[in-house]
mmCIF file of C-alpha atoms in Angstrom:
data_model
loop_
_atom_site.group_PDB
_atom_site.id
_atom_site.type_symbol
_atom_site.label_atom_id
_atom_site.label_comp_id
_atom_site.label_asym_id
_atom_site.label_seq_id
_atom_site.Cartn_x
_atom_site.Cartn_y
_atom_site.Cartn_z
ATOM 1 C CA MET A 154 13.063 25.235 -2.705
ATOM 2 C CA ASN A 155 12.892 27.195 -5.954
ATOM 3 C CA ASN A 156 9.419 26.910 -7.488
ATOM 4 C CA ILE A 157 10.138 29.089 -10.521
ATOM 5 C CA LEU A 158 10.227 27.151 -13.792
ATOM 6 C CA ASP A 159 11.324 29.067 -16.877
ATOM 7 C CA PHE A 160 13.147 27.311 -19.722
ATOM 8 C CA GLY A 161 13.588 30.495 -21.760
ATOM 9 C CA LEU A 162 12.242 28.961 -24.969
ATOM 10 C CA ALA A 163 10.156 31.903 -26.168
ATOM 11 C CA ASP A 164 12.468 32.684 -29.097
ATOM 12 C CA LEU A 165 13.290 29.066 -29.953
ATOM 13 C CA SER A 166 11.503 26.328 -31.908
ATOM 14 C CA PRO A 167 11.327 22.605 -31.089
ATOM 15 C CA VAL A 168 13.733 20.598 -33.209
ATOM 16 C CA ASP A 169 11.210 17.795 -33.778
ATOM 17 C CA GLU A 170 7.667 16.619 -32.987
ATOM 18 C CA ASP A 171 8.793 14.600 -29.984
ATOM 19 C CA SER A 172 10.218 17.709 -28.334
ATOM 20 C CA GLU A 173 7.089 19.713 -29.101
ATOM 21 C CA GLU A 174 4.797 17.014 -27.713
ATOM 22 C CA ALA A 175 6.894 16.553 -24.574
ATOM 23 C CA MET A 176 6.811 20.282 -23.871
ATOM 24 C CA GLU A 177 3.078 20.595 -24.488
ATOM 25 C CA ALA A 178 2.333 17.612 -22.232
ATOM 26 C CA LEU A 179 3.665 19.497 -19.208
ATOM 27 C CA TRP A 180 1.881 22.351 -17.482
ATOM 28 C CA ALA A 181 4.251 24.531 -15.477
ATOM 29 C CA GLY A 182 1.435 25.300 -13.062
ATOM 30 C CA ASP A 183 1.241 21.618 -12.094
ATOM 31 C CA LEU A 184 4.931 21.342 -11.264
ATOM 32 C CA THR A 185 6.702 21.979 -7.994
ATOM 33 C CA VAL A 186 10.403 22.301 -8.736
ATOM 34 C CA LEU A 187 12.512 20.270 -6.309
ATOM 35 C CA SER A 188 15.901 20.885 -7.901
ATOM 36 C CA GLN A 189 17.198 22.449 -11.116
ATOM 37 C CA HIS A 190 20.467 23.151 -12.877
ATOM 38 C CA HIS A 191 21.114 25.449 -15.838
ATOM 39 C CA THR A 192 24.472 25.532 -17.601
ATOM 40 C CA THR A 193 26.432 28.752 -17.968
ATOM 41 C CA PRO A 194 27.414 31.040 -19.548
ATOM 42 C CA ASN A 195 25.285 30.356 -22.623
ATOM 43 C CA GLY A 196 22.470 28.460 -20.937
ATOM 44 C CA SER A 197 22.545 25.683 -23.513
ATOM 45 C CA HIS A 198 21.157 23.004 -21.164
ATOM 46 C CA SER A 199 18.586 22.849 -18.383
ATOM 47 C CA PHE A 200 17.896 19.972 -16.010
ATOM 48 C CA VAL A 201 14.889 19.895 -13.674
ATOM 49 C CA LEU A 202 13.545 17.493 -11.055
ATOM 50 C CA ALA A 203 9.947 18.317 -10.158
ATOM 51 C CA HIS A 204 6.846 16.948 -8.487
ATOM 52 C CA ASP A 205 3.898 16.754 -10.894
ATOM 53 C CA ARG A 206 0.805 17.580 -8.836
ATOM 54 C CA SER A 207 -1.519 16.643 -11.706
ATOM 55 C CA VAL A 208 -0.608 12.974 -11.170
ATOM 56 C CA THR A 209 -2.333 13.040 -7.772
ATOM 57 C CA TRP A 210 -5.647 13.414 -9.648
ATOM 58 C CA GLY A 211 -4.995 10.425 -11.843
ATOM 59 C CA ILE A 212 -4.748 6.666 -11.494
ATOM 60 C CA PRO A 213 -3.403 5.660 -8.066
ATOM 61 C CA GLY A 214 0.144 4.365 -8.160
ATOM 62 C CA GLU A 215 1.423 6.429 -11.088
ATOM 63 C CA PRO A 216 4.908 7.985 -10.638
ATOM 64 C CA GLN A 217 4.699 11.543 -9.338
ATOM 65 C CA LEU A 218 8.203 12.813 -10.079
ATOM 66 C CA VAL A 219 9.210 14.132 -13.488
ATOM 67 C CA ALA A 220 12.726 14.688 -14.793
ATOM 68 C CA ILE A 221 13.132 17.264 -17.566
ATOM 69 C CA ALA A 222 16.133 17.782 -19.834
ATOM 70 C CA VAL A 223 16.285 20.678 -22.297
ATOM 71 C CA ALA A 224 19.097 21.256 -24.806
ATOM 72 C CA ARG A 225 19.188 24.510 -26.786
ATOM 73 C CA ASP A 226 20.963 25.147 -30.075
ATOM 74 C CA LEU A 227 21.282 28.905 -29.869
ATOM 75 C CA ARG A 228 22.824 29.179 -33.332
ATOM 76 C CA GLN A 229 19.886 27.403 -34.955
ATOM 77 C CA SER A 230 17.313 28.872 -32.517
ATOM 78 C CA THR A 231 15.998 25.366 -31.725
ATOM 79 C CA PHE A 232 15.695 23.129 -28.691
ATOM 80 C CA THR A 233 15.153 19.492 -27.738
ATOM 81 C CA PHE A 234 12.843 18.698 -24.811
ATOM 82 C CA GLU A 235 12.784 15.346 -22.981
ATOM 83 C CA THR A 236 10.836 14.170 -19.950
ATOM 84 C CA SER A 237 10.712 10.999 -17.889
ATOM 85 C CA HIS A 238 8.481 10.075 -14.919
ATOM 86 C CA HIS A 239 9.861 8.266 -11.867
ATOM 87 C CA ALA A 240 8.644 6.942 -8.521
ATOM 88 C CA THR A 241 11.725 8.080 -6.575
ATOM 89 C CA ALA A 242 14.169 10.950 -6.837
ATOM 90 C CA SER A 243 17.239 8.726 -7.183
ATOM 91 C CA PHE A 244 16.002 7.190 -10.453
ATOM 92 C CA ALA A 245 15.089 10.638 -11.779
ATOM 93 C CA GLN A 246 18.569 11.861 -10.882
ATOM 94 C CA ASN A 247 20.091 8.871 -12.696
ATOM 95 C CA TRP A 248 18.114 9.772 -15.837
ATOM 96 C CA LEU A 249 19.280 13.381 -15.669
ATOM 97 C CA ALA A 250 22.893 12.339 -15.045
ATOM 98 C CA GLU A 251 22.778 10.191 -18.179
ATOM 99 C CA ARG A 252 21.900 13.351 -20.097
ATOM 100 C CA GLY A 253 24.865 15.279 -18.779
ATOM 101 C CA CYS A 254 23.717 16.789 -15.496
ATOM 102 C CA PRO A 255 26.269 16.588 -12.644
ATOM 103 C CA LEU A 256 24.638 14.712 -9.766
ATOM 104 C CA GLU A 257 25.745 17.277 -7.212
ATOM 105 C CA ARG A 258 23.829 19.951 -9.157
ATOM 106 C CA ILE A 259 20.518 18.107 -8.986
ATOM 107 C CA ALA A 260 20.756 16.886 -5.377
ATOM 108 C CA LEU A 261 18.029 17.501 -2.802
ATOM 109 C CA HIS A 262 19.419 19.229 0.261
ATOM 110 C CA GLY A 263 17.740 19.900 3.620
ATOM 111 C CA GLY A 264 15.136 22.611 3.896
ATOM 112 C CA ASP A 265 11.667 21.274 3.142
ATOM 113 C CA TYR A 266 12.893 17.810 2.190
ATOM 114 C CA ILE A 267 12.420 14.780 4.387
ATOM 115 C CA GLU A 268 15.762 13.249 5.411
ATOM 116 C CA PRO A 269 17.216 9.768 4.783
ATOM 117 C CA ALA A 270 16.934 7.648 7.916
ATOM 118 C CA ASP A 271 20.312 5.897 7.767
ATOM 119 C CA ASP A 272 23.567 5.360 5.884
ATOM 120 C CA LEU A 273 22.242 2.335 4.016
ATOM 121 C CA THR A 274 19.539 4.526 2.467
ATOM 122 C CA LEU A 275 22.219 6.913 1.216
ATOM 123 C CA GLN A 276 24.300 4.024 -0.148
ATOM 124 C CA VAL A 277 21.395 2.513 -2.080
ATOM 125 C CA GLU A 278 20.419 5.907 -3.485
ATOM 126 C CA GLN A 279 23.974 6.614 -4.632
ATOM 127 C CA GLN A 280 24.068 3.189 -6.256
ATOM 128 C CA ILE A 281 20.935 4.031 -8.254
ATOM 129 C CA GLN A 282 22.111 7.511 -9.190
ATOM 130 C CA LYS A 283 25.410 6.186 -10.578
ATOM 131 C CA SER A 284 24.040 3.031 -12.226
ATOM 132 C CA GLY A 285 24.083 4.463 -15.749
ATOM 133 C CA THR A 286 22.037 2.375 -18.184
ATOM 134 C CA ARG A 287 22.546 -0.844 -16.252
ATOM 135 C CA CYS A 288 18.975 -0.832 -14.949
ATOM 136 C CA GLU A 289 15.885 -1.475 -17.055
ATOM 137 C CA VAL A 290 12.750 -0.299 -15.241
ATOM 138 C CA LEU A 291 9.979 -2.885 -15.273
ATOM 139 C CA ASP A 292 7.389 -1.236 -13.069
ATOM 140 C CA THR A 293 6.839 1.417 -10.400
ATOM 141 C CA TYR A 294 4.236 2.230 -7.795
ATOM 142 C CA THR A 295 3.637 5.181 -5.463
ATOM 143 C CA SER A 296 1.293 5.155 -2.456
ATOM 144 C CA ASP A 297 0.431 8.201 -0.369
ATOM 145 C CA ASP A 298 -1.672 6.115 1.995
ATOM 146 C CA ASN A 299 -0.663 3.555 4.620
ATOM 147 C CA PRO A 300 2.011 2.399 4.038
ATOM 148 C CA SER A 301 3.378 5.587 2.542
ATOM 149 C CA GLU A 302 5.860 4.204 0.037
ATOM 150 C CA ALA A 303 7.181 4.024 -3.501
ATOM 151 C CA TRP A 304 8.943 1.185 -5.268
ATOM 152 C CA THR A 305 10.732 0.589 -8.538
ATOM 153 C CA LEU A 306 11.159 -2.878 -10.010
ATOM 154 C CA VAL A 307 14.120 -3.275 -12.342
ATOM 155 C CA ASN A 308 16.154 -5.813 -14.256
ATOM 156 C CA ASP A 309 19.880 -5.614 -13.548
ATOM 157 C CA SER A 310 21.833 -6.417 -16.696
ATOM 158 C CA GLN A 311 25.016 -6.927 -14.685
ATOM 159 C CA ALA A 312 23.684 -9.061 -11.834
ATOM 160 C CA THR A 313 24.839 -12.666 -12.111
ATOM 161 C CA GLN A 314 22.356 -13.810 -9.455
ATOM 162 C CA ALA A 315 18.801 -12.654 -8.715
ATOM 163 C CA PRO A 316 18.777 -10.073 -11.544
ATOM 164 C CA VAL A 317 15.324 -8.683 -10.723
ATOM 165 C CA ARG A 318 15.842 -5.946 -8.141
ATOM 166 C CA LEU A 319 13.180 -4.173 -6.101
ATOM 167 C CA PHE A 320 14.026 -0.744 -4.728
ATOM 168 C CA HIS A 321 11.599 0.021 -1.925
ATOM 169 C CA GLU A 322 11.279 3.462 -0.348
ATOM 170 C CA GLU A 323 9.131 3.976 2.764
ATOM 171 C CA TRP A 324 8.454 7.244 4.579
ATOM 172 C CA ASN A 325 8.070 7.823 8.313
ATOM 173 C CA HIS A 326 6.242 11.130 8.421
ATOM 174 C CA GLY A 327 6.284 11.292 12.208
ATOM 175 C CA ALA A 328 10.069 11.090 12.292
ATOM 176 C CA GLY A 329 10.536 13.163 9.144
ATOM 177 C CA THR A 330 12.673 10.432 7.545
ATOM 178 C CA TYR A 331 12.561 7.754 4.859
ATOM 179 C CA THR A 332 14.387 4.509 4.118
ATOM 180 C CA MET A 333 15.434 3.001 0.783
ATOM 181 C CA ARG A 334 16.189 -0.716 0.541
ATOM 182 C CA GLU A 335 17.233 -3.016 -2.299
ATOM 183 C CA GLY A 336 15.732 -6.478 -2.673
ATOM 184 C CA ALA A 337 16.869 -9.230 -5.042
ATOM 185 C CA CYS A 338 14.630 -11.826 -6.720
ATOM 186 C CA PRO A 339 15.217 -14.516 -9.354
ATOM 187 C CA ASP A 340 12.250 -13.345 -11.415
ATOM 188 C CA VAL A 341 9.367 -10.882 -11.542
ATOM 189 C CA GLY A 342 6.893 -13.382 -10.072
ATOM 190 C CA VAL A 343 8.854 -13.696 -6.838
ATOM 191 C CA ALA A 344 9.088 -9.917 -6.560
ATOM 192 C CA GLN A 345 5.345 -9.541 -7.117
ATOM 193 C CA THR A 346 4.615 -12.167 -4.469
ATOM 194 C CA TRP A 347 6.681 -10.227 -1.944
ATOM 195 C CA LEU A 348 4.865 -7.001 -2.817
ATOM 196 C CA ASP A 349 1.481 -8.696 -2.449
ATOM 197 C CA GLU A 350 2.189 -10.560 0.794
ATOM 198 C CA ARG A 351 4.945 -8.689 2.694
ATOM 199 C CA SER A 352 5.165 -11.724 5.009
ATOM 200 C CA GLU A 353 8.985 -11.818 5.086
ATOM 201 C CA PRO A 354 11.784 -9.237 5.036
ATOM 202 C CA LEU A 355 12.826 -7.935 1.628
ATOM 203 C CA PRO A 356 15.366 -10.500 0.314
ATOM 204 C CA GLU A 357 18.856 -9.000 0.294
ATOM 205 C CA PRO A 358 21.029 -9.086 -2.842
ATOM 206 C CA PRO A 359 23.525 -11.974 -2.836
ATOM 207 C CA GLU A 360 26.429 -9.542 -3.070
ATOM 208 C CA TYR A 361 25.527 -8.158 0.383
ATOM 209 C CA SER A 362 26.913 -11.340 1.968
ATOM 210 C CA ASP A 363 30.007 -13.470 1.614
ATOM 211 C CA HIS A 364 30.023 -17.282 1.368
ATOM 212 C CA ASN A 365 29.668 -17.545 5.145
ATOM 213 C CA GLY A 366 26.557 -15.406 5.097
ATOM 214 C CA ALA A 367 28.234 -12.520 6.910
ATOM 215 C CA VAL A 368 26.878 -9.141 5.933
ATOM 216 C CA VAL A 369 29.472 -7.044 4.111
ATOM 217 C CA ARG A 370 27.523 -3.894 3.379
ATOM 218 C CA ALA A 371 30.539 -1.743 4.196
ATOM 219 C CA ARG A 372 32.580 -3.426 1.456
ATOM 220 C CA ILE A 373 29.730 -3.095 -1.052
ATOM 221 C CA ALA A 374 29.251 0.541 -0.096
ATOM 222 C CA LEU A 375 32.959 1.223 -0.557
ATOM 223 C CA SER A 376 33.012 -0.291 -4.047
ATOM 224 C CA ARG A 377 29.865 1.603 -4.985
ATOM 225 C CA SER A 378 31.274 4.897 -3.796
ATOM 226 C CA ALA A 379 34.169 4.220 -6.142
ATOM 227 C CA GLY A 380 31.677 4.011 -8.997
ATOM 228 C CA THR A 381 31.653 0.234 -9.532
ATOM 229 C CA SER A 382 28.088 -0.652 -8.615
ATOM 230 C CA PRO A 383 24.983 0.267 -10.626
ATOM 231 C CA THR A 384 21.347 -0.838 -10.446
ATOM 232 C CA PRO A 385 18.603 -2.092 -12.838
ATOM 233 C CA GLN A 386 15.117 -1.026 -13.820
ATOM 234 C CA THR A 387 12.291 -2.752 -15.739
ATOM 235 C CA GLY A 388 8.465 -2.985 -16.206
ATOM 236 C CA LEU A 389 5.949 -5.361 -14.653
ATOM 237 C CA ASP A 390 2.807 -6.725 -16.264
ATOM 238 C CA ALA A 391 1.282 -8.145 -13.085
ATOM 239 C CA PRO A 392 -2.104 -6.504 -12.430
ATOM 240 C CA ARG A 393 -2.512 -4.160 -9.500
ATOM 241 C CA ALA A 394 -5.653 -2.881 -7.910
ATOM 242 C CA SER A 395 -6.520 0.581 -9.152
ATOM 243 C CA ALA A 396 -9.445 2.931 -8.792
ATOM 244 C CA ALA A 397 -12.097 2.846 -11.512
ATOM 245 C CA VAL A 398 -12.167 6.638 -11.578
ATOM 246 C CA PRO A 399 -9.392 9.154 -10.968
ATOM 247 C CA VAL A 400 -9.025 10.293 -7.378
ATOM 248 C CA GLN A 401 -6.968 13.030 -5.815
ATOM 249 C CA ARG A 402 -4.220 11.986 -3.436
ATOM 250 C CA ALA A 403 -2.060 14.019 -1.096
ATOM 251 C CA VAL A 404 1.175 15.435 -2.464
ATOM 252 C CA GLN A 405 4.061 13.011 -2.052
ATOM 253 C CA GLY A 406 5.026 13.520 1.572
ATOM 254 C CA ARG A 407 8.636 12.343 1.486
ATOM 255 C CA LEU A 408 9.719 15.322 -0.582
ATOM 256 C CA LEU A 409 7.494 18.224 0.331
#
């Protein structure tokens, strides 16, 4: 894991106020770099996926991963600086891919990273990474306690049935693995009820099964690997319990 973060902007100026504010909002000392890619030979673009440790002091549930995209205009000596916070790495990677970063360059590989538990986890993550702008994020939540999990609630603009999708990631620290599952709901209220109660399995997307109810994950996975299946994202207004004062939480265990 490379923890060095240097965008090489000392001789450049932000192209606008948004870029300046985005850069000033981040403190390099709070970031643990998980993956990064810098274009060559001129170094015009940088893409970073990092864990923001400062979030662990804030309101419980806030997304702890930050994606950073920097574009430099070396002729004009200016740069643009964008950031986006995410609950899971796959959504951060999707955001970076939409800004021109090859997915293979921003992947998390072995080493200190916890491993996916099964093939379905890999399939769902690849679906998210390649979903483009199909997904509108409605809400996210990250928990370092029991259960140790993160979820992203989205609206799928291309889903003909159950367009509200819940992507649920859960970590098994003892086994050193995590799972990612996709749930499908007709509306946000149903998704929130599942999150509150957890009394039944996460409802599978209709496209996982044929008209006889037989699971066809292999077929779905094949079509997704060919680049035909994306995923949604959106925001949720339903209230969640949160601490009255900021508290520190452990660093997100699934990554570090």
